Each structure stands twice: as C-alpha cells, then as structure tokens.
Short mmCIF file of C-alpha atoms in Angstrom, two decimals:
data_model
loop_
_atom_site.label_atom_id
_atom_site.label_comp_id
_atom_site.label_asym_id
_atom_site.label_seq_id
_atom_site.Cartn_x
_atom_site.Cartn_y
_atom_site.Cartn_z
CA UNK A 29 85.38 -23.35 119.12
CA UNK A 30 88.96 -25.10 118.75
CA UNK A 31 91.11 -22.94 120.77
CA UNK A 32 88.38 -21.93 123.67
CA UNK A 33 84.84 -23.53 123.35
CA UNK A 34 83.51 -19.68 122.48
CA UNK A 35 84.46 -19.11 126.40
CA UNK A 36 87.09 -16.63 125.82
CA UNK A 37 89.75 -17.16 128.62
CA UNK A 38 88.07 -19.86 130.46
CA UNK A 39 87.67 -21.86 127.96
CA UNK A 40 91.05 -21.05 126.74
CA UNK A 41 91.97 -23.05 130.16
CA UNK A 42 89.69 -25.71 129.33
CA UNK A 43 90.85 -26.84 126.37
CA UNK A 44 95.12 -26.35 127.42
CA UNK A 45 94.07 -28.19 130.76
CA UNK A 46 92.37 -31.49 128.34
CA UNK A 47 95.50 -30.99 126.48
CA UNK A 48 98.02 -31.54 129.19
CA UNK A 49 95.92 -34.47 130.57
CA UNK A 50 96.10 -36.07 127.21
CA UNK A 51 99.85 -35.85 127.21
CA UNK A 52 99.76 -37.79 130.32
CA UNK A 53 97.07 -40.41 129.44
CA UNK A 54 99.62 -41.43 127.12
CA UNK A 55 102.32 -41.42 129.53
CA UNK A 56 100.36 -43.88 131.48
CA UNK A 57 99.05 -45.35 128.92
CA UNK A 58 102.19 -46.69 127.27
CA UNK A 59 103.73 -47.40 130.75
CA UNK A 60 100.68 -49.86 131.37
CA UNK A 61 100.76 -50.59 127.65
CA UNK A 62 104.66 -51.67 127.87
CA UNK A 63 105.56 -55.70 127.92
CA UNK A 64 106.81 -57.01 130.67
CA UNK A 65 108.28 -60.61 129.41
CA UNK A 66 105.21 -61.84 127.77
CA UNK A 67 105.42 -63.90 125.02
CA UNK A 68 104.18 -63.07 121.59
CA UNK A 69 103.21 -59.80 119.90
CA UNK A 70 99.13 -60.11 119.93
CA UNK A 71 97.97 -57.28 121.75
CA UNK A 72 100.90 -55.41 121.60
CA UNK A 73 101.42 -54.75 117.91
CA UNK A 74 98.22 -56.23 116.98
CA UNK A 75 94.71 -57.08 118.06
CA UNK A 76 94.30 -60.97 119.12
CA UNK A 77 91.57 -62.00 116.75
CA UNK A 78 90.17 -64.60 119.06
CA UNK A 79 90.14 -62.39 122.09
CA UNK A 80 86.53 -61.36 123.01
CA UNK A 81 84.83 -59.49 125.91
CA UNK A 82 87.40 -56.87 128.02
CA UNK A 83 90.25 -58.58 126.33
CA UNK A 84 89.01 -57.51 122.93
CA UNK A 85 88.47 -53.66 124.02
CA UNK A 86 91.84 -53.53 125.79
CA UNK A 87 93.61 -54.86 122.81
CA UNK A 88 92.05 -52.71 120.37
CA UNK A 89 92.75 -49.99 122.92
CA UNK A 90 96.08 -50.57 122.86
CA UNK A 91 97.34 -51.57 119.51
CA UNK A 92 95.62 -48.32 118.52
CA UNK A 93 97.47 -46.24 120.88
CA UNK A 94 100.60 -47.40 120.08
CA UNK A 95 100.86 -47.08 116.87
CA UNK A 96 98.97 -43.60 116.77
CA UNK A 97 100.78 -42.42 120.35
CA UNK A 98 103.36 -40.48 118.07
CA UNK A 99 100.98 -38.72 115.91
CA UNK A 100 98.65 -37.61 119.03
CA UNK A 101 101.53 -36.26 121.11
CA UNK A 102 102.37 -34.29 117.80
CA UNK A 103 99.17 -33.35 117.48
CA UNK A 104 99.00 -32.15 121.42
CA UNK A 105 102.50 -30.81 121.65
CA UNK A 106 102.19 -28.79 118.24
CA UNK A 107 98.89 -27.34 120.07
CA UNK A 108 99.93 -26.22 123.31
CA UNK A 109 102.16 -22.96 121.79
CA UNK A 110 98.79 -21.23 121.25
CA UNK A 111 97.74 -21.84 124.46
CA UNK A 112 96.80 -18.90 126.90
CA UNK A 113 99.66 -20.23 129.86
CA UNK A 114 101.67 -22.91 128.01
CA UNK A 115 101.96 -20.66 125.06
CA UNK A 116 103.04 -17.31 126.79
CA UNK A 117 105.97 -19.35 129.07
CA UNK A 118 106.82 -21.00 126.05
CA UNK A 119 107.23 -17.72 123.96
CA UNK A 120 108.68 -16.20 126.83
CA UNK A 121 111.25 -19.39 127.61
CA UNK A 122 112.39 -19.60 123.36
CA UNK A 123 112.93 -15.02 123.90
CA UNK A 124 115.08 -15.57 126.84
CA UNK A 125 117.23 -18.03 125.93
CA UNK A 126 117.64 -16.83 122.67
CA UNK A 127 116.57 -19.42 120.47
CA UNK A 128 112.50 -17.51 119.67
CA UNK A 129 112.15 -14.25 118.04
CA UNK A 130 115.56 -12.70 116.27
CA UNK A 131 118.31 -11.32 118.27
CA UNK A 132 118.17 -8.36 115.51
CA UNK A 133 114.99 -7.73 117.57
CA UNK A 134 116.57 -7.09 120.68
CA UNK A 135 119.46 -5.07 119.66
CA UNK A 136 118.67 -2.51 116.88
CA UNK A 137 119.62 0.81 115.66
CA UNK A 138 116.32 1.96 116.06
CA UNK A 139 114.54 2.76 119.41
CA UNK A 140 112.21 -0.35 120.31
CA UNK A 141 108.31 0.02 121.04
CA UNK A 142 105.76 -2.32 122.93
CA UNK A 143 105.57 -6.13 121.15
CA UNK A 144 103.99 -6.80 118.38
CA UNK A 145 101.25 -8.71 119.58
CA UNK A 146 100.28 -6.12 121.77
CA UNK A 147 100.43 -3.00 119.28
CA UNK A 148 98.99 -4.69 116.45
CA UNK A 149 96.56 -7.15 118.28
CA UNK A 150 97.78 -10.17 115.94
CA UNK A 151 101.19 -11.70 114.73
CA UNK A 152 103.17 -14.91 113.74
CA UNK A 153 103.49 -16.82 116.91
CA UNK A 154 107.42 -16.47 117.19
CA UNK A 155 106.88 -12.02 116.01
CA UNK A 156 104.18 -11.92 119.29
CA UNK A 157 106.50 -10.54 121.84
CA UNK A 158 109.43 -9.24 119.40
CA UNK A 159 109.44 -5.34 120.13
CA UNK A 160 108.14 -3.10 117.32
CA UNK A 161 110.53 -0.70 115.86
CA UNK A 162 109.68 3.14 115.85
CA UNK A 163 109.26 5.91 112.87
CA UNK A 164 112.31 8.87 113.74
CA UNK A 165 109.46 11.42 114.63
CA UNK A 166 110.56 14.84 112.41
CA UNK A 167 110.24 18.14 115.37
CA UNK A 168 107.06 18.82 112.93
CA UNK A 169 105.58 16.11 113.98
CA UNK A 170 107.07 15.47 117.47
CA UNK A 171 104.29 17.81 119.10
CA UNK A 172 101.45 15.17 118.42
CA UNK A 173 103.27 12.42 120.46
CA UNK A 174 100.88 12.63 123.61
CA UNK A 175 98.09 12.00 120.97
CA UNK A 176 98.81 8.51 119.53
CA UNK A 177 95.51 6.75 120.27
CA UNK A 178 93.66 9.17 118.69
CA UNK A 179 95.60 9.38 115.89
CA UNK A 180 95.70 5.29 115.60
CA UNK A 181 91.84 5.88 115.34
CA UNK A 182 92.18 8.25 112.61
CA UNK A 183 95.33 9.16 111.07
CA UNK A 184 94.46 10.78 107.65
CA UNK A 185 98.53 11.03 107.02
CA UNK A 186 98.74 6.92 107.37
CA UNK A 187 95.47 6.03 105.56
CA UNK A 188 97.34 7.94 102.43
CA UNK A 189 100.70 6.22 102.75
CA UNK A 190 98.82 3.21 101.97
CA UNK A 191 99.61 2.33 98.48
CA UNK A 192 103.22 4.08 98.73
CA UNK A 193 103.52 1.29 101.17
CA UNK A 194 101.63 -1.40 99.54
CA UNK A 195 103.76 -0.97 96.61
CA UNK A 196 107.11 -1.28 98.16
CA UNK A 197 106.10 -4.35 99.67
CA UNK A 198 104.90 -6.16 96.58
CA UNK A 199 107.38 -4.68 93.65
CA UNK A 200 110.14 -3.75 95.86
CA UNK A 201 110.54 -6.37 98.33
CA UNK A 202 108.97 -9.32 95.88
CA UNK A 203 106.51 -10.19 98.76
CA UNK A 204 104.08 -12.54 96.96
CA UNK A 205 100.78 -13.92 97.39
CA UNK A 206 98.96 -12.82 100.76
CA UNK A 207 100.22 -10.09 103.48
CA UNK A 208 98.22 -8.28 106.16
CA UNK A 209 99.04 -4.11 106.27
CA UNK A 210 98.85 -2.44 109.47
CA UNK A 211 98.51 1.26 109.91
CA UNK A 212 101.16 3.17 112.02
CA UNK A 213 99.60 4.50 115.16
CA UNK A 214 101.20 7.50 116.71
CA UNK A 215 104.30 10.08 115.05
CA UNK A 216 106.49 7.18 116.28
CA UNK A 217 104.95 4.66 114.60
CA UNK A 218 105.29 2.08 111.59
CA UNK A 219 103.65 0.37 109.27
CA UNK A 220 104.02 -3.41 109.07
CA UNK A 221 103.48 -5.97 106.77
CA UNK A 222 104.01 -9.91 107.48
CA UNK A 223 102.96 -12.90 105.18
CA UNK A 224 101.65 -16.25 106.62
CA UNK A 225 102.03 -18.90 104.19
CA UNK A 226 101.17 -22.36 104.70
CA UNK A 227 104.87 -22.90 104.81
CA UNK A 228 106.46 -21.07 107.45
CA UNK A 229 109.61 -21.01 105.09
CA UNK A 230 108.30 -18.04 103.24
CA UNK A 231 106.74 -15.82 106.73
CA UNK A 232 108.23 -12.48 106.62
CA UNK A 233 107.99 -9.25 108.53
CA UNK A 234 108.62 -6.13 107.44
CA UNK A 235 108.58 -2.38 108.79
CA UNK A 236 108.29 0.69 106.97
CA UNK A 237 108.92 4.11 108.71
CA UNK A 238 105.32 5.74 108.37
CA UNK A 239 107.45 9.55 107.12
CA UNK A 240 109.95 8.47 104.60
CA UNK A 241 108.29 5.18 103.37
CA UNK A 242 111.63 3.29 104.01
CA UNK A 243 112.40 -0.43 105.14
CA UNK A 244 113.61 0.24 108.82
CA UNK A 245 113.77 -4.00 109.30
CA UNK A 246 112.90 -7.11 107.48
CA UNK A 247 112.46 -10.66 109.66
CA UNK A 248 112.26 -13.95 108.10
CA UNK A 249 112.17 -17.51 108.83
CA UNK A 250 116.11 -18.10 108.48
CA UNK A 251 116.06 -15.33 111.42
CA UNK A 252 114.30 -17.49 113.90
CA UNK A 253 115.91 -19.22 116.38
CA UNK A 254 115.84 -22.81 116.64
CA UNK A 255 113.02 -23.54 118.58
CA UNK A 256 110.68 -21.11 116.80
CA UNK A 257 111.48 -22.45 113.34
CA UNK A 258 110.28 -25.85 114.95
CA UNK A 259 107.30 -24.00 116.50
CA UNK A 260 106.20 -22.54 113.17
CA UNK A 261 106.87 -25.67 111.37
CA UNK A 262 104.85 -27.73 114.18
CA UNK A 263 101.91 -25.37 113.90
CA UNK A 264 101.50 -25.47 110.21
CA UNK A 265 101.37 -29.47 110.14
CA UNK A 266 99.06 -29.68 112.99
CA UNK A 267 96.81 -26.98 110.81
CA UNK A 268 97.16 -29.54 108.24
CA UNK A 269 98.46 -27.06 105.69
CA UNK A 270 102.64 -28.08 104.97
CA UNK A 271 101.79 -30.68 102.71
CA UNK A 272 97.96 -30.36 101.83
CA UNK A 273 95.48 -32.85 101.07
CA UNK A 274 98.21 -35.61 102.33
CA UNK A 275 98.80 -33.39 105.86
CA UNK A 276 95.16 -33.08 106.16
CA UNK A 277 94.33 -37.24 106.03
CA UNK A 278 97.30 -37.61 108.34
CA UNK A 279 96.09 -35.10 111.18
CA UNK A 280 92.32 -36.56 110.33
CA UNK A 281 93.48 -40.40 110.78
CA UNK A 282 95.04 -39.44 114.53
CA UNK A 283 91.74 -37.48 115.07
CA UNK A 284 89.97 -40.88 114.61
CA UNK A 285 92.21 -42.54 116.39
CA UNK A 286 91.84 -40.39 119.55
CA UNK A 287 88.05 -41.32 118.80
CA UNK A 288 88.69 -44.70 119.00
CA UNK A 289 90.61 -44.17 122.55
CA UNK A 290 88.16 -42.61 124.10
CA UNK A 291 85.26 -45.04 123.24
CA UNK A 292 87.63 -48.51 123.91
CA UNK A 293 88.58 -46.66 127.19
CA UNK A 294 85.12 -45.95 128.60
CA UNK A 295 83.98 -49.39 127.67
CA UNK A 296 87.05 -50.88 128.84
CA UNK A 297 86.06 -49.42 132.85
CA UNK A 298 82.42 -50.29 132.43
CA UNK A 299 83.59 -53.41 132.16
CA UNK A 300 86.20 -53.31 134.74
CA UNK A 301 83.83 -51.47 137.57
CA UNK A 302 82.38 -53.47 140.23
CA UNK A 303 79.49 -54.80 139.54
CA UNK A 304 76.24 -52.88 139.94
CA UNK A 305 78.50 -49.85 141.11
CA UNK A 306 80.22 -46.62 139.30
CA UNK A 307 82.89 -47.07 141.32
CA UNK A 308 86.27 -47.05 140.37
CA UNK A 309 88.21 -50.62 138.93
CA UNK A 310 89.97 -52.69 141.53
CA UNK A 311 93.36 -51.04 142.90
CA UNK A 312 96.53 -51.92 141.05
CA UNK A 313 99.59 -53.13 142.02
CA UNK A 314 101.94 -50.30 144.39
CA UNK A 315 104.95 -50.44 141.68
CA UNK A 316 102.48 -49.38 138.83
CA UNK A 317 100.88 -46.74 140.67
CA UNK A 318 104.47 -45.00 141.58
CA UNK A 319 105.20 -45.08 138.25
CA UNK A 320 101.97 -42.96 137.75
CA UNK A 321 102.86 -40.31 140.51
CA UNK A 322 106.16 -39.66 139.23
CA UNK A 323 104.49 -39.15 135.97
CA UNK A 324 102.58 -36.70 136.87
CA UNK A 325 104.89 -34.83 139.09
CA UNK A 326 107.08 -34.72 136.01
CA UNK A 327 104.11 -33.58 133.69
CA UNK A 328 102.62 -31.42 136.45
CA UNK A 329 106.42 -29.56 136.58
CA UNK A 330 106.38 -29.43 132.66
CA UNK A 331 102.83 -28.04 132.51
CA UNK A 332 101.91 -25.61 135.25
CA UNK A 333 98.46 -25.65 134.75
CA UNK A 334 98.20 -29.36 134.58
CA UNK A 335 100.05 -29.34 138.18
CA UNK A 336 97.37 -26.85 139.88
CA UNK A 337 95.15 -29.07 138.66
CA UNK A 338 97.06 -32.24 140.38
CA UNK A 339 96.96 -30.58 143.55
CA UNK A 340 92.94 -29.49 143.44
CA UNK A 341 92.14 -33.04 142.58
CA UNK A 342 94.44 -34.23 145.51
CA UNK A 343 92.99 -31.29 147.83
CA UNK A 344 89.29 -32.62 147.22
CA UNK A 345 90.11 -36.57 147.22
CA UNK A 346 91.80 -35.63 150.58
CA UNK A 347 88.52 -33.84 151.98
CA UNK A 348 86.32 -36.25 150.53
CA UNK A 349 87.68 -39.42 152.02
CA UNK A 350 88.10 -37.22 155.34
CA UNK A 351 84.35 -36.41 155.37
CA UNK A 352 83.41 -40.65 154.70
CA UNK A 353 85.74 -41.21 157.51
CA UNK A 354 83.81 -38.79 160.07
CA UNK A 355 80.52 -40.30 159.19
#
C-alpha cells in the first residue's frame, strides 16, 4: 500500500508522481512563505494568537511548514530511491559515476553475470544493479549450461550445499543475526547471502562458489560509494529503524505535520475562492508567479516524471481555455 496503492506499476507512478509534487509544494511554499521586510516574527516563526478567520489558517499553515519543511523533504527525498523511475536513474546515475555500488563490482577476477536484482529478484538498494559473480563451471558440469532455468527450479546439488554454506556464513564469516540465502541457479552460478540490519553499517554481501563452497567476494558498507552510503543511511531513518522508538516519533511527528498541511491548505482556498464559486483564488502578482515557473522547470528537470506531468497539465489548460474561447 506504501510504495504503490496495491496497483503494481501504476500505482508505483502514483505515489513517485505525489512525491515529486510535494517536493515542489514546498518549494513554493517557502518562496510565498519567505519575508519580505515585514516587521515582527508572528506568522513566520509563530502563530499570531489574535489572528482569526484566513489569517489564522495561513499562519498555522505556515509556521507549521517551516519548521517541519526539513523533516518532510527528508522524508520525500529519502523516499524517492525506491521509486520505479526516480529510483532506477538514481541507481543508475550513483553506478556511473562511481560513487553507488563498489568498483570491486565492476572489475573482478571473476567473470560477471546479470545484476543482482535481476537474478535474485531482491537486494540492498545500492547491490540492485551490481553484477553477480559466477561459479568456475568444472568440464563435468559445463554440459548442463544451456539448462540453468531448470536447474534454478530444481537443483538437488544446491538444495544440499545448503548448510555447508549456511555454516560458512555464520561461523566462518561471523555474520550475525538475520541473512537471506539464495540458491545458485545454473553450473555458473552462486550462492549469496546479504544481511539487512536496521543499520546499514553492518549490510553485507557475500558469494560462495556453488562447487567448492568458497568466498569468491564479500561487499560491505565501507565499500559503497558515497552517495549509496547516504542512500542506505537515508532509507533506514525514513523506515524509522536507525535509532528506534526515538526515529519512529520523529518520522510520525512530520507525518502529522504533513496532516496538518493538507487540512490548513484546503481550508485556506475555501476561504480564498470566489464566493459561491470553485474557482480558483484571485491571480497573484507576475514576479511571484515567475518565481513558480522557474521552480518547476527546475523540479520538472530534476524529476522526469514530475516534468511529463508539467507539460500534460499545460497541454490540457491550453485546450481547455482554447475550447471556452471558441464558444
């Protein structure tokens, strides 16, 4: 339901595309928000206790935006990795510039398969396209490599490596707590094992060649580039799991905050329509709404899908307004 509404793909869309919008609601929202020489702090930093009507909704709007803005763009930004679009250029951005997945992955000994994502259906975010090492394949074995999906349906050979491998992994390479084991499919391929703790300080990969039982490469989180160790940390604190209890309030307090937007915001243009009319409020001043437009040609360049979205809303606006004029 979090990542895509039970909609698979589509809803996968839905939920990035409400994401990137929210990224520029506050955008706009601290650029309206922002004081422009007026005197006194109420209603910037805190709610004028006198103020009533509009001015009370706007000022409770904004003094809880601005001091929760931080935590929701956290909170959006440490989302958008596991998106379906945002997530895959971002993976794919951190791999080519060499600050993602380890550079051991790229340039190894051993002959490199498909990622790992793809071959094992599930990995840590930053292990997703790293390519999966391959088992050396003995000549009494090589025969069966044209029959690697059946053999990753049933492999009798793999199933009984199992606690050969289990065992290395937990008394020979001290892997405590928690792992997930996954079979080797093919003469070619390995078995791997990678933890997921709550801290991304202790996630490690490891591969075993599926013949001899041996380590062919371990990956940890003082391998990961830069921008993947910020990923991993991001994702675990937006989870709520780094710090427990205390990460869980935090991440629960900006969730009532967005609350909180949302209601003072739709009762903030109810109040602002014209009168009798869903309509939209009365047109702002022309330096304000540049500021908005290059906002979200900047957001709509950061955020693909966000910008086909731009454009569709400008298509239809454009077609509608053509369509009142011809009447």
């Amino acid at each position: 339901m979090h990542g895509s509404l039970t909609l698979g793909t589509v809803g996968d869309c839905i939920v990035e595309l409400a994401a990137c919008w929210a990224l520029v609601l506050i955008l706009t929202g601290l650029y309206l928000w922002w004081p422009r020489g007026r005197g006194g702090l109420g209603g910037i930093l805190y709610p004028r206790l006198g103020a009533r009507g509009r001015l009370f909704w706007r000022d409770l709007h904004a003094v809880i935006g601005v001091w929760s803005v931080a935590f929701i763009a956290f909170l959006l930004l440490t989302g958008l990795p596991w998106a379906g679009i945002q997530g895959d250029l971002l993976n794919r951005g951190t791999a080519a510039l060499g600050i993602g997945y380890p550079a051991s992955n790229r340039t190894h000994n051993a002959p490199a398969s498909v990622p790992m994502k793809t071959a094992l259906g599930e990995a840590p975010w930053t292990m997703e396209l790293a390519p999966i090492p391959t088992s050396t394949a003995s000549s009494e074995h090589a025969g069966h490599a044209g029959h690697e999906m059946t053999m990753a349906v049933r492999d009798d050979a793999a199933v009984a490596g199992v606690d050969r491998i289990a065992t290395a992994v937990t008394r020979d390479h001290h892997v405590a707590g928690a792992y997930r084991l996954f079979l080797p499919s093919g003469p070619t391929g390995v078995y791997t094992a990678y933890t997921y703790p709550d801290q991304p300080q202790g996630q490690r990969t490891l591969y075993f060649d599926r013949w001899t039982g041996g380590l062919i490469r371990e990956v940890g989180y003082p391998d990961y580039g830069w921008a993947a160790k910020a990923i991993e940390l991001g994702v675990q604190l937006h989870m709520g799991n780094y710090f427990g209890l205390a990460n869980q309030l935090v991440m629960l307090a900006t969730c009532i905050a967005i609350v909180l937007l949302v209601v003072s915001g739709v009762v903030m243009w109810w109040k602002r329509r014209p009168t009798g009319r869903l309509a939209a409020p009365a047109r702002v001043s022309p330096t304000r709404i540049k500021g908005a437009i290059a906002i979200l040609i900047l957001a709509g360049i950061l955020f693909p899908i966000l910008g086909i979205s731009v454009i569709a809303i400008f298509l239809i606006d454009r077609l509608v307004l053509l369509a009142a004029v011809r009447r």
